[in-house]
Each structure stands twice: as structure tokens, then as C-alpha cells.
Amino acid sequence: MSKVIIIDDEFLARSMVKEYLQKYPQLELVAECGDGFEGMKAIQEHKPDLIFLDIQMPKISGFEMLELIEEPPAVIFATAFDEYAIKAFEAHAVDYLLKPFDQERFDKAVNKFLAQHKVSQTNTQELLNDIQLPNSNNRIVVKNGSKIKIIPVQEVLYLEAADDFVKIFTREGYFLKNKTMSFFEAFLPADLFVRSHRSYIVNVQEITRIDPYEKDGHVAILKNGVKINVSRNGYGKLKAVLGL
């Protein structure tokens, strides 16, 4: 028996999946959730083998929820939107259902899971590394102890590389995220954040001045007094964004 959770903010969508699941006695529905936070709690409690997951939901998206789970289960995405790189999803997730879908299409997805589940779990984390959610780069979701914190990107002062993590600095302090600097360089709005150095990405609105520093180098002084290293290449990027 495989345990299943449905995570979707639409009641009718959850009802449809529940109805289609009745055809599969080997799949046990253990929970249904209306948002990503409920979904995280249910996954931690029930340890499901498979989740049916919507992408666009209130509070946090389906992608953001998965990113916060250390060992995500197999996932079948179910969404009303077709602009999420369907072929890429199908290469990593079990399947991608475009709403509204019928029993036949649902069956195809479930049978793929049943076939794959005999061998191994789908590598959902690889999917998260390869695919970025459109229009999600206005916030960063982090774990703060046992709590979840959503940081609007406007509140980020700068980011600093820290081994396998990135330190995200705000006026409240810093938060760790298990991502790369290259990820954030591509993820954050290019008109607001500049990679000034291999170890730093800075919010240009926080810069008060840029001073020369050592040979061919510079240092950016932020409003809070923090000094950020600026490489020669980073200096060129900052000049372009700041219109200097």
C-alpha cells in the first residue's frame, strides 16, 4: 500500500483527484491539504510515497514547499497553467497533469508512478535545481529553526557565499539557504541585484558609495556601514546598473 497526499488550494481539484483515486485500492489517501504549509506538515507526519501537487497556491508555491522538504516524495504536478516547461517536468517528476484532466490521463500518470515506485523514488530535488518558477523571484523562502520565513527580495541587503550555503542578509540578521551564488545571480531581479564579487551579491539600492580599494579593486559601502568587495568585473556590472 502506497500513501498519497493531495495538496491543492482548489476544493474541486482535490475532489476530482480523490474520485479518480478510488480506482486504485493500492493507493491510500492519508491527507488532503489546501496550501503548502499544510502540505509540509502532512508530509512530515505521514511520510507519503506520492503527492499530487498544485504549483500556484497562496502563501508558498508548490515548488517552494518542495524545496523546504529534505527528502521529498514522488510528485505528480497538477496545474491549470501550461507554461512550466512541461517536457522538463516529465523528465524528472513522475508526471505533469494539465487541468482539467480526465480519468484516462490521470491513469497514465498513476501507472507511471506505480511502475517507477517499484524501482526508486523520483529525484524531485534535481527538478528544483533545474527549473525555476516563473514570477517567483520576488521572495525567498528559508527555514529559521523550526519556522518558515518568507523574505521579500526588497528586504535583502546583500548575499554572501558560505561554503555550501549562501548567507542572506536582512536588517533582522542573516539566514542560510542551501543554494549557490550562481542560482541567486540568475534568480534575483537583475535591475536590483548585482554580483559584485564571486562571494557577494548586493542590493544596489543599499549602496551609498563605491570607493577604490587595492589594485584594480573597489569596495561598496552600504547604508548600514557594511563594506562589500567589488571585483573589476563586478565594478563594470555595478556601473551599468547604476548608470555611471
PDB file of C-alpha atoms in Angstrom:
ATOM      1  CA  MET A   1       0.000   0.000   0.000  1.00  0.00           C
ATOM      2  CA  SER A   2       1.373   3.396  -1.032  1.00  0.00           C
ATOM      3  CA  LYS A   3       0.389   6.516   0.906  1.00  0.00           C
ATOM      4  CA  VAL A   4      -0.862   9.544  -1.056  1.00  0.00           C
ATOM      5  CA  ILE A   5      -1.419  13.221  -0.183  1.00  0.00           C
ATOM      6  CA  ILE A   6      -3.275  15.790  -2.292  1.00  0.00           C
ATOM      7  CA  ILE A   7      -2.065  19.408  -1.980  1.00  0.00           C
ATOM      8  CA  ASP A   8      -4.179  21.921  -3.886  1.00  0.00           C
ATOM      9  CA  ASP A   9      -5.941  25.131  -2.846  1.00  0.00           C
ATOM     10  CA  GLU A  10      -8.967  24.342  -5.056  1.00  0.00           C
ATOM     11  CA  PHE A  11     -11.617  22.147  -3.437  1.00  0.00           C
ATOM     12  CA  LEU A  12     -12.971  20.917  -6.782  1.00  0.00           C
ATOM     13  CA  ALA A  13      -9.494  19.929  -7.933  1.00  0.00           C
ATOM     14  CA  ARG A  14      -8.913  17.924  -4.751  1.00  0.00           C
ATOM     15  CA  SER A  15     -12.319  16.273  -5.152  1.00  0.00           C
ATOM     16  CA  MET A  16     -11.535  15.260  -8.715  1.00  0.00           C
ATOM     17  CA  VAL A  17      -8.262  13.606  -7.728  1.00  0.00           C
ATOM     18  CA  LYS A  18      -9.985  11.838  -4.819  1.00  0.00           C
ATOM     19  CA  GLU A  19     -12.617  10.487  -7.198  1.00  0.00           C
ATOM     20  CA  TYR A  20     -10.045   9.235  -9.693  1.00  0.00           C
ATOM     21  CA  LEU A  21      -8.008   7.616  -6.898  1.00  0.00           C
ATOM     22  CA  GLN A  22     -10.905   5.315  -5.995  1.00  0.00           C
ATOM     23  CA  LYS A  23      -9.870   3.138  -8.924  1.00  0.00           C
ATOM     24  CA  TYR A  24      -6.608   2.273  -7.116  1.00  0.00           C
ATOM     25  CA  PRO A  25      -7.034   0.277  -3.893  1.00  0.00           C
ATOM     26  CA  GLN A  26      -3.247   0.054  -3.608  1.00  0.00           C
ATOM     27  CA  LEU A  27      -3.087   3.847  -3.103  1.00  0.00           C
ATOM     28  CA  GLU A  28      -4.198   5.089   0.328  1.00  0.00           C
ATOM     29  CA  LEU A  29      -5.188   8.761   0.584  1.00  0.00           C
ATOM     30  CA  VAL A  30      -3.897   9.832   4.012  1.00  0.00           C
ATOM     31  CA  ALA A  31      -4.418  13.620   3.790  1.00  0.00           C
ATOM     32  CA  GLU A  32      -5.603  16.480   1.609  1.00  0.00           C
ATOM     33  CA  CYS A  33      -4.279  20.000   2.093  1.00  0.00           C
ATOM     34  CA  GLY A  34      -5.303  23.449   0.906  1.00  0.00           C
ATOM     35  CA  ASP A  35      -1.890  25.144   0.906  1.00  0.00           C
ATOM     36  CA  GLY A  36       1.825  24.469   1.031  1.00  0.00           C
ATOM     37  CA  PHE A  37       2.223  24.893   4.784  1.00  0.00           C
ATOM     38  CA  GLU A  38      -0.496  22.310   5.446  1.00  0.00           C
ATOM     39  CA  GLY A  39       1.184  20.108   2.857  1.00  0.00           C
ATOM     40  CA  MET A  40       4.561  20.295   4.606  1.00  0.00           C
ATOM     41  CA  LYS A  41       3.021  19.295   7.941  1.00  0.00           C
ATOM     42  CA  ALA A  42       1.125  16.406   6.366  1.00  0.00           C
ATOM     43  CA  ILE A  43       4.243  15.145   4.571  1.00  0.00           C
ATOM     44  CA  GLN A  44       6.265  15.263   7.800  1.00  0.00           C
ATOM     45  CA  GLU A  45       3.507  13.424   9.661  1.00  0.00           C
ATOM     46  CA  HIS A  46       2.508  10.766   7.132  1.00  0.00           C
ATOM     47  CA  LYS A  47       5.703  10.251   5.066  1.00  0.00           C
ATOM     48  CA  PRO A  48       3.745   9.670   1.821  1.00  0.00           C
ATOM     49  CA  ASP A  49       5.053   7.804  -1.190  1.00  0.00           C
ATOM     50  CA  LEU A  50       3.308  10.125  -3.650  1.00  0.00           C
ATOM     51  CA  ILE A  51       1.815  13.621  -3.645  1.00  0.00           C
ATOM     52  CA  PHE A  52      -0.453  15.321  -6.155  1.00  0.00           C
ATOM     53  CA  LEU A  53       0.747  18.917  -6.066  1.00  0.00           C
ATOM     54  CA  ASP A  54      -0.609  22.179  -7.458  1.00  0.00           C
ATOM     55  CA  ILE A  55       2.005  24.797  -8.368  1.00  0.00           C
ATOM     56  CA  GLN A  56       0.341  28.168  -7.852  1.00  0.00           C
ATOM     57  CA  MET A  57      -1.069  28.301  -4.328  1.00  0.00           C
ATOM     58  CA  PRO A  58      -1.407  31.021  -1.673  1.00  0.00           C
ATOM     59  CA  LYS A  59       1.344  31.591   0.926  1.00  0.00           C
ATOM     60  CA  ILE A  60       4.002  29.453  -0.776  1.00  0.00           C
ATOM     61  CA  SER A  61       4.068  27.791  -4.175  1.00  0.00           C
ATOM     62  CA  GLY A  62       4.349  24.080  -4.799  1.00  0.00           C
ATOM     63  CA  PHE A  63       7.987  24.469  -5.797  1.00  0.00           C
ATOM     64  CA  GLU A  64       8.808  26.483  -2.680  1.00  0.00           C
ATOM     65  CA  MET A  65       7.145  23.865  -0.494  1.00  0.00           C
ATOM     66  CA  LEU A  66       9.156  21.047  -2.079  1.00  0.00           C
ATOM     67  CA  GLU A  67      12.377  22.984  -1.647  1.00  0.00           C
ATOM     68  CA  LEU A  68      11.819  23.073   2.110  1.00  0.00           C
ATOM     69  CA  ILE A  69      11.412  19.297   2.389  1.00  0.00           C
ATOM     70  CA  GLU A  70      14.661  17.416   2.934  1.00  0.00           C
ATOM     71  CA  GLU A  71      13.503  14.162   1.314  1.00  0.00           C
ATOM     72  CA  PRO A  72      10.502  14.962  -0.895  1.00  0.00           C
ATOM     73  CA  PRO A  73       8.259  12.107  -2.028  1.00  0.00           C
ATOM     74  CA  ALA A  74       7.439  11.294  -5.631  1.00  0.00           C
ATOM     75  CA  VAL A  75       5.330  14.067  -7.118  1.00  0.00           C
ATOM     76  CA  ILE A  76       2.721  14.403  -9.829  1.00  0.00           C
ATOM     77  CA  PHE A  77       2.176  18.063 -10.602  1.00  0.00           C
ATOM     78  CA  ALA A  78      -1.383  19.183 -11.338  1.00  0.00           C
ATOM     79  CA  THR A  79      -1.862  22.743 -12.561  1.00  0.00           C
ATOM     80  CA  ALA A  80      -4.082  24.888 -14.749  1.00  0.00           C
ATOM     81  CA  PHE A  81      -1.069  26.523 -16.390  1.00  0.00           C
ATOM     82  CA  ASP A  82       0.951  25.140 -19.271  1.00  0.00           C
ATOM     83  CA  GLU A  83       3.969  27.474 -19.156  1.00  0.00           C
ATOM     84  CA  TYR A  84       6.023  25.444 -16.687  1.00  0.00           C
ATOM     85  CA  ALA A  85       8.379  23.636 -19.046  1.00  0.00           C
ATOM     86  CA  ILE A  86       6.299  20.514 -19.349  1.00  0.00           C
ATOM     87  CA  LYS A  87       8.936  18.405 -21.059  1.00  0.00           C
ATOM     88  CA  ALA A  88      11.465  19.208 -18.345  1.00  0.00           C
ATOM     89  CA  PHE A  89       8.999  18.277 -15.648  1.00  0.00           C
ATOM     90  CA  GLU A  90       8.249  14.956 -17.276  1.00  0.00           C
ATOM     91  CA  ALA A  91      11.967  14.195 -17.363  1.00  0.00           C
ATOM     92  CA  HIS A  92      12.237  14.440 -13.568  1.00  0.00           C
ATOM     93  CA  ALA A  93       8.856  14.344 -11.853  1.00  0.00           C
ATOM     94  CA  VAL A  94       6.542  11.376 -12.265  1.00  0.00           C
ATOM     95  CA  ASP A  95       4.167  13.358 -14.478  1.00  0.00           C
ATOM     96  CA  TYR A  96       2.577  16.741 -15.149  1.00  0.00           C
ATOM     97  CA  LEU A  97      -1.215  16.956 -15.339  1.00  0.00           C
ATOM     98  CA  LEU A  98      -2.775  19.967 -17.020  1.00  0.00           C
ATOM     99  CA  LYS A  99      -6.168  20.844 -15.550  1.00  0.00           C
ATOM    100  CA  PRO A 100      -8.809  19.856 -16.365  1.00  0.00           C
ATOM    101  CA  PHE A 101      -7.668  16.270 -16.936  1.00  0.00           C
ATOM    102  CA  ASP A 102      -9.809  13.163 -17.313  1.00  0.00           C
ATOM    103  CA  GLN A 103      -9.582   9.705 -15.757  1.00  0.00           C
ATOM    104  CA  GLU A 104      -7.614   8.364 -18.720  1.00  0.00           C
ATOM    105  CA  ARG A 105      -4.882  10.999 -18.387  1.00  0.00           C
ATOM    106  CA  PHE A 106      -4.875  10.541 -14.614  1.00  0.00           C
ATOM    107  CA  ASP A 107      -4.475   6.791 -15.048  1.00  0.00           C
ATOM    108  CA  LYS A 108      -1.447   7.308 -17.245  1.00  0.00           C
ATOM    109  CA  ALA A 109       0.237   9.393 -14.546  1.00  0.00           C
ATOM    110  CA  VAL A 110      -0.594   6.955 -11.750  1.00  0.00           C
ATOM    111  CA  ASN A 111       0.624   3.972 -13.755  1.00  0.00           C
ATOM    112  CA  LYS A 112       3.923   5.754 -14.342  1.00  0.00           C
ATOM    113  CA  PHE A 113       4.265   6.175 -10.593  1.00  0.00           C
ATOM    114  CA  LEU A 114       3.390   2.551  -9.907  1.00  0.00           C
ATOM    115  CA  ALA A 115       5.992   1.408 -12.426  1.00  0.00           C
ATOM    116  CA  GLN A 116       8.699   3.752 -11.131  1.00  0.00           C
ATOM    117  CA  HIS A 117       7.943   3.195  -7.468  1.00  0.00           C
ATOM    118  CA  LYS A 118       8.983  -0.429  -7.764  1.00  0.00           C
ATOM    119  CA  VAL A 119      12.475   0.750  -8.653  1.00  0.00           C
ATOM    120  CA  SER A 120      13.172   4.060  -6.895  1.00  0.00           C
ATOM    121  CA  GLN A 121      11.782   7.419  -5.837  1.00  0.00           C
ATOM    122  CA  THR A 122      11.776  10.293  -8.349  1.00  0.00           C
ATOM    123  CA  ASN A 123      14.605  12.748  -7.762  1.00  0.00           C
ATOM    124  CA  THR A 124      12.496  15.838  -7.087  1.00  0.00           C
ATOM    125  CA  GLN A 125      15.451  17.868  -5.822  1.00  0.00           C
ATOM    126  CA  GLU A 126      17.083  17.635  -9.249  1.00  0.00           C
ATOM    127  CA  LEU A 127      13.913  19.110 -10.725  1.00  0.00           C
ATOM    128  CA  LEU A 128      14.075  22.022  -8.306  1.00  0.00           C
ATOM    129  CA  ASN A 129      17.693  22.745  -9.237  1.00  0.00           C
ATOM    130  CA  ASP A 130      16.931  22.756 -12.955  1.00  0.00           C
ATOM    131  CA  ILE A 131      13.588  24.555 -13.110  1.00  0.00           C
ATOM    132  CA  GLN A 132      12.734  27.985 -11.771  1.00  0.00           C
ATOM    133  CA  LEU A 133       9.147  29.009 -11.131  1.00  0.00           C
ATOM    134  CA  PRO A 134       8.208  31.995 -13.327  1.00  0.00           C
ATOM    135  CA  ASN A 135       7.353  35.141 -11.376  1.00  0.00           C
ATOM    136  CA  SER A 136       8.598  33.627  -8.083  1.00  0.00           C
ATOM    137  CA  ASN A 137      11.727  35.790  -7.844  1.00  0.00           C
ATOM    138  CA  ASN A 138      10.050  38.395  -5.653  1.00  0.00           C
ATOM    139  CA  ARG A 139      10.659  36.412  -2.467  1.00  0.00           C
ATOM    140  CA  ILE A 140      12.989  33.908  -0.848  1.00  0.00           C
ATOM    141  CA  VAL A 141      11.678  31.138   1.390  1.00  0.00           C
ATOM    142  CA  VAL A 142      14.019  29.955   4.166  1.00  0.00           C
ATOM    143  CA  LYS A 143      13.903  27.785   7.252  1.00  0.00           C
ATOM    144  CA  ASN A 144      14.502  29.638  10.519  1.00  0.00           C
ATOM    145  CA  GLY A 145      14.841  26.871  13.072  1.00  0.00           C
ATOM    146  CA  SER A 146      11.509  25.067  13.034  1.00  0.00           C
ATOM    147  CA  LYS A 147       9.784  28.048  11.416  1.00  0.00           C
ATOM    148  CA  ILE A 148       9.399  29.094   7.792  1.00  0.00           C
ATOM    149  CA  LYS A 149      10.254  32.673   6.834  1.00  0.00           C
ATOM    150  CA  ILE A 150       9.333  34.403   3.584  1.00  0.00           C
ATOM    151  CA  ILE A 151      11.718  37.249   2.735  1.00  0.00           C
ATOM    152  CA  PRO A 152      10.636  39.800   0.097  1.00  0.00           C
ATOM    153  CA  VAL A 153      13.684  40.402  -2.090  1.00  0.00           C
ATOM    154  CA  GLN A 154      13.459  44.153  -1.447  1.00  0.00           C
ATOM    155  CA  GLU A 155      14.391  43.434   2.172  1.00  0.00           C
ATOM    156  CA  VAL A 156      17.610  41.647   1.216  1.00  0.00           C
ATOM    157  CA  LEU A 157      20.676  43.850   1.751  1.00  0.00           C
ATOM    158  CA  TYR A 158      23.267  41.504   0.282  1.00  0.00           C
ATOM    159  CA  LEU A 159      24.205  37.833  -0.061  1.00  0.00           C
ATOM    160  CA  GLU A 160      27.491  36.197   0.834  1.00  0.00           C
ATOM    161  CA  ALA A 161      28.871  32.797  -0.156  1.00  0.00           C
ATOM    162  CA  ALA A 162      29.424  30.442   2.786  1.00  0.00           C
ATOM    163  CA  ASP A 163      30.749  27.026   1.704  1.00  0.00           C
ATOM    164  CA  ASP A 164      27.726  25.002   0.501  1.00  0.00           C
ATOM    165  CA  PHE A 165      25.322  27.716   1.650  1.00  0.00           C
ATOM    166  CA  VAL A 166      24.523  31.344   0.942  1.00  0.00           C
ATOM    167  CA  LYS A 167      24.036  33.866   3.743  1.00  0.00           C
ATOM    168  CA  ILE A 168      21.077  36.138   3.033  1.00  0.00           C
ATOM    169  CA  PHE A 169      21.479  39.364   4.998  1.00  0.00           C
ATOM    170  CA  THR A 170      18.498  41.495   6.030  1.00  0.00           C
ATOM    171  CA  ARG A 171      18.049  44.116   8.746  1.00  0.00           C
ATOM    172  CA  GLU A 172      16.959  41.278  11.049  1.00  0.00           C
ATOM    173  CA  GLY A 173      20.232  39.413  10.579  1.00  0.00           C
ATOM    174  CA  TYR A 174      21.177  36.674   8.144  1.00  0.00           C
ATOM    175  CA  PHE A 175      19.539  33.423   7.038  1.00  0.00           C
ATOM    176  CA  LEU A 176      21.182  30.404   5.438  1.00  0.00           C
ATOM    177  CA  LYS A 177      19.987  28.876   2.181  1.00  0.00           C
ATOM    178  CA  ASN A 178      21.380  25.684   0.659  1.00  0.00           C
ATOM    179  CA  LYS A 179      21.809  27.179  -2.806  1.00  0.00           C
ATOM    180  CA  THR A 180      24.676  28.515  -4.904  1.00  0.00           C
ATOM    181  CA  MET A 181      25.604  32.097  -5.682  1.00  0.00           C
ATOM    182  CA  SER A 182      25.043  31.316  -9.365  1.00  0.00           C
ATOM    183  CA  PHE A 183      21.478  30.273  -8.555  1.00  0.00           C
ATOM    184  CA  PHE A 184      20.751  33.577  -6.824  1.00  0.00           C
ATOM    185  CA  GLU A 185      22.517  35.566  -9.532  1.00  0.00           C
ATOM    186  CA  ALA A 186      20.062  34.104 -12.062  1.00  0.00           C
ATOM    187  CA  PHE A 187      17.092  34.106  -9.665  1.00  0.00           C
ATOM    188  CA  LEU A 188      17.139  37.678  -8.303  1.00  0.00           C
ATOM    189  CA  PRO A 189      15.948  40.701 -10.349  1.00  0.00           C
ATOM    190  CA  ALA A 190      18.895  41.887 -12.445  1.00  0.00           C
ATOM    191  CA  ASP A 191      17.930  45.558 -12.105  1.00  0.00           C
ATOM    192  CA  LEU A 192      18.124  45.333  -8.298  1.00  0.00           C
ATOM    193  CA  PHE A 193      20.887  42.832  -7.506  1.00  0.00           C
ATOM    194  CA  VAL A 194      24.404  42.698  -8.913  1.00  0.00           C
ATOM    195  CA  ARG A 195      27.089  40.095  -8.334  1.00  0.00           C
ATOM    196  CA  SER A 196      29.843  42.468  -7.335  1.00  0.00           C
ATOM    197  CA  HIS A 197      32.321  39.719  -6.476  1.00  0.00           C
ATOM    198  CA  ARG A 198      32.454  35.929  -6.651  1.00  0.00           C
ATOM    199  CA  SER A 199      31.456  35.888  -2.975  1.00  0.00           C
ATOM    200  CA  TYR A 200      28.912  38.734  -2.918  1.00  0.00           C
ATOM    201  CA  ILE A 201      25.635  39.815  -4.487  1.00  0.00           C
ATOM    202  CA  VAL A 202      24.485  43.274  -3.440  1.00  0.00           C
ATOM    203  CA  ASN A 203      21.193  45.157  -3.487  1.00  0.00           C
ATOM    204  CA  VAL A 204      22.155  48.290  -5.429  1.00  0.00           C
ATOM    205  CA  GLN A 205      19.561  50.363  -3.569  1.00  0.00           C
ATOM    206  CA  GLU A 206      21.573  49.831  -0.385  1.00  0.00           C
ATOM    207  CA  ILE A 207      24.824  51.272  -1.809  1.00  0.00           C
ATOM    208  CA  THR A 208      25.807  54.764  -0.626  1.00  0.00           C
ATOM    209  CA  ARG A 209      29.147  54.968  -2.429  1.00  0.00           C
ATOM    210  CA  ILE A 210      31.849  52.900  -4.152  1.00  0.00           C
ATOM    211  CA  ASP A 211      35.468  53.555  -3.148  1.00  0.00           C
ATOM    212  CA  PRO A 212      38.737  52.389  -4.748  1.00  0.00           C
ATOM    213  CA  TYR A 213      40.367  49.532  -2.861  1.00  0.00           C
ATOM    214  CA  GLU A 214      43.750  47.941  -3.513  1.00  0.00           C
ATOM    215  CA  LYS A 215      44.898  47.204  -7.061  1.00  0.00           C
ATOM    216  CA  ASP A 216      42.079  47.434  -9.634  1.00  0.00           C
ATOM    217  CA  GLY A 217      39.564  46.752  -6.881  1.00  0.00           C
ATOM    218  CA  HIS A 218      36.742  48.647  -5.233  1.00  0.00           C
ATOM    219  CA  VAL A 219      34.571  48.378  -2.165  1.00  0.00           C
ATOM    220  CA  ALA A 220      30.854  49.234  -1.972  1.00  0.00           C
ATOM    221  CA  ILE A 221      29.733  50.952   1.223  1.00  0.00           C
ATOM    222  CA  LEU A 222      26.162  50.123   2.221  1.00  0.00           C
ATOM    223  CA  LYS A 223      23.741  52.287   4.199  1.00  0.00           C
ATOM    224  CA  ASN A 224      24.386  50.204   7.320  1.00  0.00           C
ATOM    225  CA  GLY A 225      28.158  50.665   7.001  1.00  0.00           C
ATOM    226  CA  VAL A 226      28.929  47.169   5.696  1.00  0.00           C
ATOM    227  CA  LYS A 227      31.711  47.027   3.105  1.00  0.00           C
ATOM    228  CA  ILE A 228      31.213  44.707   0.126  1.00  0.00           C
ATOM    229  CA  ASN A 229      34.105  43.612  -2.086  1.00  0.00           C
ATOM    230  CA  VAL A 230      33.817  44.661  -5.724  1.00  0.00           C
ATOM    231  CA  SER A 231      35.943  42.941  -8.346  1.00  0.00           C
ATOM    232  CA  ARG A 232      36.922  44.578 -11.612  1.00  0.00           C
ATOM    233  CA  ASN A 233      34.201  42.656 -13.425  1.00  0.00           C
ATOM    234  CA  GLY A 234      31.709  43.425 -10.670  1.00  0.00           C
ATOM    235  CA  TYR A 235      32.561  47.116 -10.854  1.00  0.00           C
ATOM    236  CA  GLY A 236      31.620  47.124 -14.518  1.00  0.00           C
ATOM    237  CA  LYS A 237      28.293  45.445 -13.725  1.00  0.00           C
ATOM    238  CA  LEU A 238      27.536  47.951 -10.965  1.00  0.00           C
ATOM    239  CA  LYS A 239      28.347  50.910 -13.212  1.00  0.00           C
ATOM    240  CA  ALA A 240      25.987  49.577 -15.863  1.00  0.00           C
ATOM    241  CA  VAL A 241      23.087  49.052 -13.432  1.00  0.00           C
ATOM    242  CA  LEU A 242      23.670  52.358 -11.618  1.00  0.00           C
ATOM    243  CA  GLY A 243      24.020  54.258 -14.889  1.00  0.00           C
ATOM    244  CA  LEU A 244      27.527  55.545 -14.082  1.00  0.00           C
TER     245      LEU A 244
END
